[in-house]
Short mmCIF file of N, CA and C in Angstrom, two decimals:
data_model
loop_
_atom_site.label_atom_id
_atom_site.label_comp_id
_atom_site.label_asym_id
_atom_site.label_seq_id
_atom_site.Cartn_x
_atom_site.Cartn_y
_atom_site.Cartn_z
N MET K 1267 -11.49 -5.43 11.58
CA MET K 1267 -12.00 -5.38 10.21
C MET K 1267 -11.12 -6.30 9.35
N ILE K 1268 -11.72 -7.23 8.66
CA ILE K 1268 -11.00 -8.15 7.79
C ILE K 1268 -10.62 -7.43 6.50
N ASP K 1269 -9.47 -7.75 5.96
CA ASP K 1269 -8.97 -7.18 4.70
C ASP K 1269 -8.63 -5.70 4.83
N TYR K 1270 -8.39 -5.23 6.05
CA TYR K 1270 -8.11 -3.81 6.32
C TYR K 1270 -6.62 -3.62 6.56
N PHE K 1271 -6.05 -2.58 5.97
CA PHE K 1271 -4.64 -2.27 6.13
C PHE K 1271 -4.50 -0.81 6.54
N PRO K 1272 -3.89 -0.56 7.69
CA PRO K 1272 -3.80 0.80 8.21
C PRO K 1272 -2.75 1.64 7.49
N ARG K 1273 -2.80 2.91 7.76
CA ARG K 1273 -1.86 3.87 7.17
C ARG K 1273 -0.42 3.42 7.34
N ARG K 1274 0.40 3.77 6.36
CA ARG K 1274 1.83 3.50 6.40
C ARG K 1274 2.57 4.74 5.95
N LEU K 1275 3.70 4.98 6.55
CA LEU K 1275 4.55 6.10 6.17
C LEU K 1275 5.45 5.65 5.04
N ALA K 1276 5.56 6.46 3.99
CA ALA K 1276 6.44 6.16 2.86
C ALA K 1276 7.82 6.75 3.15
N ILE K 1277 8.79 5.87 3.37
CA ILE K 1277 10.15 6.31 3.70
C ILE K 1277 11.13 5.71 2.71
N ASP K 1278 12.07 6.52 2.24
CA ASP K 1278 13.15 6.04 1.38
C ASP K 1278 14.17 5.37 2.30
N PRO K 1279 14.34 4.04 2.22
CA PRO K 1279 15.26 3.37 3.14
C PRO K 1279 16.72 3.77 2.95
N ALA K 1280 17.07 4.25 1.77
CA ALA K 1280 18.46 4.65 1.53
C ALA K 1280 18.82 5.93 2.27
N THR K 1281 17.84 6.84 2.42
CA THR K 1281 18.13 8.13 3.04
C THR K 1281 17.40 8.34 4.36
N GLY K 1282 16.36 7.54 4.59
CA GLY K 1282 15.55 7.73 5.79
C GLY K 1282 14.57 8.88 5.67
N SER K 1283 14.49 9.48 4.49
CA SER K 1283 13.61 10.62 4.25
C SER K 1283 12.19 10.18 3.94
N ILE K 1284 11.23 10.98 4.34
CA ILE K 1284 9.83 10.75 3.99
C ILE K 1284 9.65 11.05 2.51
N VAL K 1285 8.91 10.20 1.83
CA VAL K 1285 8.65 10.38 0.39
C VAL K 1285 7.26 10.97 0.23
N HIS K 1286 7.20 12.23 -0.12
CA HIS K 1286 5.93 12.92 -0.30
C HIS K 1286 5.29 12.50 -1.61
N ASP K 1287 4.00 12.27 -1.59
CA ASP K 1287 3.22 11.94 -2.79
C ASP K 1287 3.71 10.67 -3.49
N ALA K 1288 4.24 9.71 -2.75
CA ALA K 1288 4.66 8.43 -3.32
C ALA K 1288 3.44 7.69 -3.88
N VAL K 1289 3.64 6.98 -4.96
CA VAL K 1289 2.57 6.18 -5.56
C VAL K 1289 3.00 4.72 -5.50
N GLY K 1290 2.15 3.88 -4.92
CA GLY K 1290 2.49 2.48 -4.76
C GLY K 1290 1.46 1.55 -5.35
N GLN K 1291 1.90 0.32 -5.53
CA GLN K 1291 1.00 -0.75 -5.93
C GLN K 1291 0.99 -1.77 -4.81
N VAL K 1292 -0.07 -2.53 -4.72
CA VAL K 1292 -0.24 -3.52 -3.66
C VAL K 1292 -0.20 -4.91 -4.28
N PHE K 1293 0.56 -5.81 -3.63
CA PHE K 1293 0.72 -7.18 -4.10
C PHE K 1293 0.45 -8.15 -2.96
N ASP K 1294 0.00 -9.34 -3.30
CA ASP K 1294 -0.14 -10.39 -2.32
C ASP K 1294 1.26 -10.67 -1.75
N ALA K 1295 1.34 -10.98 -0.46
CA ALA K 1295 2.63 -11.22 0.19
C ALA K 1295 3.37 -12.40 -0.45
N ALA K 1296 2.65 -13.35 -1.03
CA ALA K 1296 3.29 -14.50 -1.67
C ALA K 1296 3.79 -14.19 -3.08
N ASP K 1297 3.41 -13.06 -3.64
CA ASP K 1297 3.81 -12.68 -5.00
C ASP K 1297 5.17 -11.96 -4.94
N THR K 1298 6.24 -12.74 -4.72
CA THR K 1298 7.57 -12.15 -4.54
C THR K 1298 8.15 -11.57 -5.83
N ALA K 1299 7.56 -11.92 -6.97
CA ALA K 1299 8.00 -11.36 -8.25
C ALA K 1299 7.27 -10.05 -8.57
N TYR K 1300 6.30 -9.69 -7.72
CA TYR K 1300 5.48 -8.49 -7.94
C TYR K 1300 4.88 -8.49 -9.34
N ALA K 1301 4.28 -9.64 -9.69
CA ALA K 1301 3.76 -9.83 -11.03
C ALA K 1301 2.32 -9.35 -11.21
N THR K 1302 1.50 -9.43 -10.14
CA THR K 1302 0.08 -9.13 -10.29
C THR K 1302 -0.39 -8.14 -9.23
N PRO K 1303 -0.49 -6.86 -9.59
CA PRO K 1303 -1.00 -5.88 -8.61
C PRO K 1303 -2.44 -6.22 -8.23
N LEU K 1304 -2.76 -5.99 -6.97
CA LEU K 1304 -4.10 -6.25 -6.47
C LEU K 1304 -4.97 -5.01 -6.54
N THR K 1305 -6.27 -5.21 -6.59
CA THR K 1305 -7.21 -4.10 -6.55
C THR K 1305 -7.41 -3.70 -5.09
N VAL K 1306 -7.30 -2.41 -4.82
CA VAL K 1306 -7.53 -1.91 -3.46
C VAL K 1306 -8.69 -0.92 -3.49
N THR K 1307 -9.33 -0.78 -2.32
CA THR K 1307 -10.45 0.14 -2.20
C THR K 1307 -10.24 1.03 -0.99
N ASP K 1308 -11.02 2.12 -0.94
CA ASP K 1308 -11.03 2.89 0.29
C ASP K 1308 -11.86 2.10 1.30
N LEU K 1309 -12.05 2.64 2.48
CA LEU K 1309 -12.73 1.88 3.53
C LEU K 1309 -14.22 1.66 3.26
N THR K 1310 -14.79 2.44 2.32
CA THR K 1310 -16.20 2.25 2.00
C THR K 1310 -16.40 1.32 0.81
N GLY K 1311 -15.30 0.82 0.21
CA GLY K 1311 -15.40 -0.10 -0.91
C GLY K 1311 -15.24 0.52 -2.27
N VAL K 1312 -14.97 1.82 -2.35
CA VAL K 1312 -14.75 2.48 -3.64
C VAL K 1312 -13.33 2.17 -4.12
N PRO K 1313 -13.19 1.60 -5.34
CA PRO K 1313 -11.86 1.28 -5.86
C PRO K 1313 -10.97 2.51 -5.94
N LEU K 1314 -9.70 2.31 -5.61
CA LEU K 1314 -8.71 3.40 -5.72
C LEU K 1314 -7.93 3.20 -7.01
N ALA K 1315 -7.77 4.26 -7.79
CA ALA K 1315 -7.00 4.18 -9.03
C ALA K 1315 -5.54 3.88 -8.72
N SER K 1316 -5.05 4.41 -7.62
CA SER K 1316 -3.69 4.13 -7.16
C SER K 1316 -3.64 4.34 -5.66
N LEU K 1317 -2.63 3.78 -5.04
CA LEU K 1317 -2.41 4.01 -3.62
C LEU K 1317 -1.37 5.12 -3.54
N THR K 1318 -1.82 6.30 -3.16
CA THR K 1318 -0.95 7.48 -3.19
C THR K 1318 -0.81 8.08 -1.81
N ALA K 1319 0.45 8.30 -1.42
CA ALA K 1319 0.72 8.97 -0.15
C ALA K 1319 0.43 10.45 -0.33
N GLY K 1320 -0.01 11.08 0.72
CA GLY K 1320 -0.29 12.51 0.66
C GLY K 1320 0.98 13.33 0.81
N PRO K 1321 0.83 14.64 0.93
CA PRO K 1321 1.98 15.52 1.06
C PRO K 1321 2.78 15.26 2.34
N THR K 1322 2.18 14.58 3.30
CA THR K 1322 2.91 14.23 4.53
C THR K 1322 3.62 12.88 4.40
N GLY K 1323 3.47 12.21 3.26
CA GLY K 1323 4.13 10.94 3.03
C GLY K 1323 3.41 9.74 3.62
N ILE K 1324 2.14 9.88 3.93
CA ILE K 1324 1.39 8.78 4.52
C ILE K 1324 0.41 8.18 3.52
N PHE K 1325 0.57 6.87 3.27
CA PHE K 1325 -0.42 6.16 2.45
C PHE K 1325 -1.71 6.05 3.26
N PRO K 1326 -2.87 6.14 2.61
CA PRO K 1326 -4.13 6.06 3.35
C PRO K 1326 -4.45 4.64 3.82
N ASP K 1327 -5.39 4.54 4.78
CA ASP K 1327 -5.95 3.24 5.13
C ASP K 1327 -6.58 2.70 3.85
N PHE K 1328 -6.51 1.38 3.66
CA PHE K 1328 -7.17 0.80 2.49
C PHE K 1328 -7.61 -0.61 2.81
N ARG K 1329 -8.43 -1.12 1.92
CA ARG K 1329 -8.89 -2.51 2.01
C ARG K 1329 -8.45 -3.24 0.75
N CYS K 1330 -8.20 -4.52 0.91
CA CYS K 1330 -7.83 -5.37 -0.21
C CYS K 1330 -8.63 -6.66 -0.06
N PRO K 1331 -9.84 -6.67 -0.62
CA PRO K 1331 -10.75 -7.79 -0.42
C PRO K 1331 -10.12 -9.16 -0.73
N GLY K 1332 -10.28 -10.08 0.22
CA GLY K 1332 -9.79 -11.43 0.03
C GLY K 1332 -8.34 -11.66 0.42
N HIS K 1333 -7.67 -10.64 0.95
CA HIS K 1333 -6.26 -10.77 1.30
C HIS K 1333 -6.03 -10.38 2.76
N THR K 1334 -5.18 -11.16 3.41
CA THR K 1334 -4.86 -10.86 4.81
C THR K 1334 -3.43 -10.35 4.98
N GLN K 1335 -2.57 -10.58 3.99
CA GLN K 1335 -1.21 -10.06 4.02
C GLN K 1335 -0.87 -9.52 2.64
N VAL K 1336 -0.37 -8.29 2.61
CA VAL K 1336 -0.01 -7.67 1.35
C VAL K 1336 1.33 -6.96 1.50
N VAL K 1337 1.91 -6.59 0.36
CA VAL K 1337 3.12 -5.80 0.28
C VAL K 1337 2.80 -4.57 -0.54
N VAL K 1338 3.17 -3.40 -0.02
CA VAL K 1338 3.05 -2.16 -0.80
C VAL K 1338 4.41 -1.89 -1.41
N ARG K 1339 4.43 -1.70 -2.72
CA ARG K 1339 5.68 -1.46 -3.44
C ARG K 1339 5.60 -0.11 -4.13
N ALA K 1340 6.62 0.71 -3.88
CA ALA K 1340 6.68 2.05 -4.48
C ALA K 1340 8.13 2.39 -4.79
N GLY K 1341 8.39 2.83 -6.00
CA GLY K 1341 9.73 3.26 -6.36
C GLY K 1341 10.80 2.21 -6.18
N GLY K 1342 10.47 0.93 -6.37
CA GLY K 1342 11.45 -0.12 -6.22
C GLY K 1342 11.62 -0.61 -4.79
N PHE K 1343 10.97 0.01 -3.84
CA PHE K 1343 11.04 -0.40 -2.44
C PHE K 1343 9.70 -1.02 -2.05
N SER K 1344 9.75 -1.95 -1.09
CA SER K 1344 8.53 -2.59 -0.66
C SER K 1344 8.46 -2.65 0.87
N THR K 1345 7.24 -2.70 1.37
CA THR K 1345 7.01 -2.82 2.80
C THR K 1345 5.83 -3.74 3.05
N PRO K 1346 5.97 -4.66 4.01
CA PRO K 1346 4.84 -5.55 4.31
C PRO K 1346 3.75 -4.80 5.08
#
């Protein structure tokens, strides 16, 4: 599936702990200044108001139309 990004675990790199209910924004991989958040959707194309990890600390699968590489940034930390 093009523009598809699978689940990711939200982990605090300083402690190694899972971050429950983390809220992240998605940026193009080339946007190293994190200046322009991208619009993300669920797998059926419905826009998501935010990318939020559940109580288990897992961000959901999502789509980002037109992008093949993105960075999820939450709480000052980022993951490709």
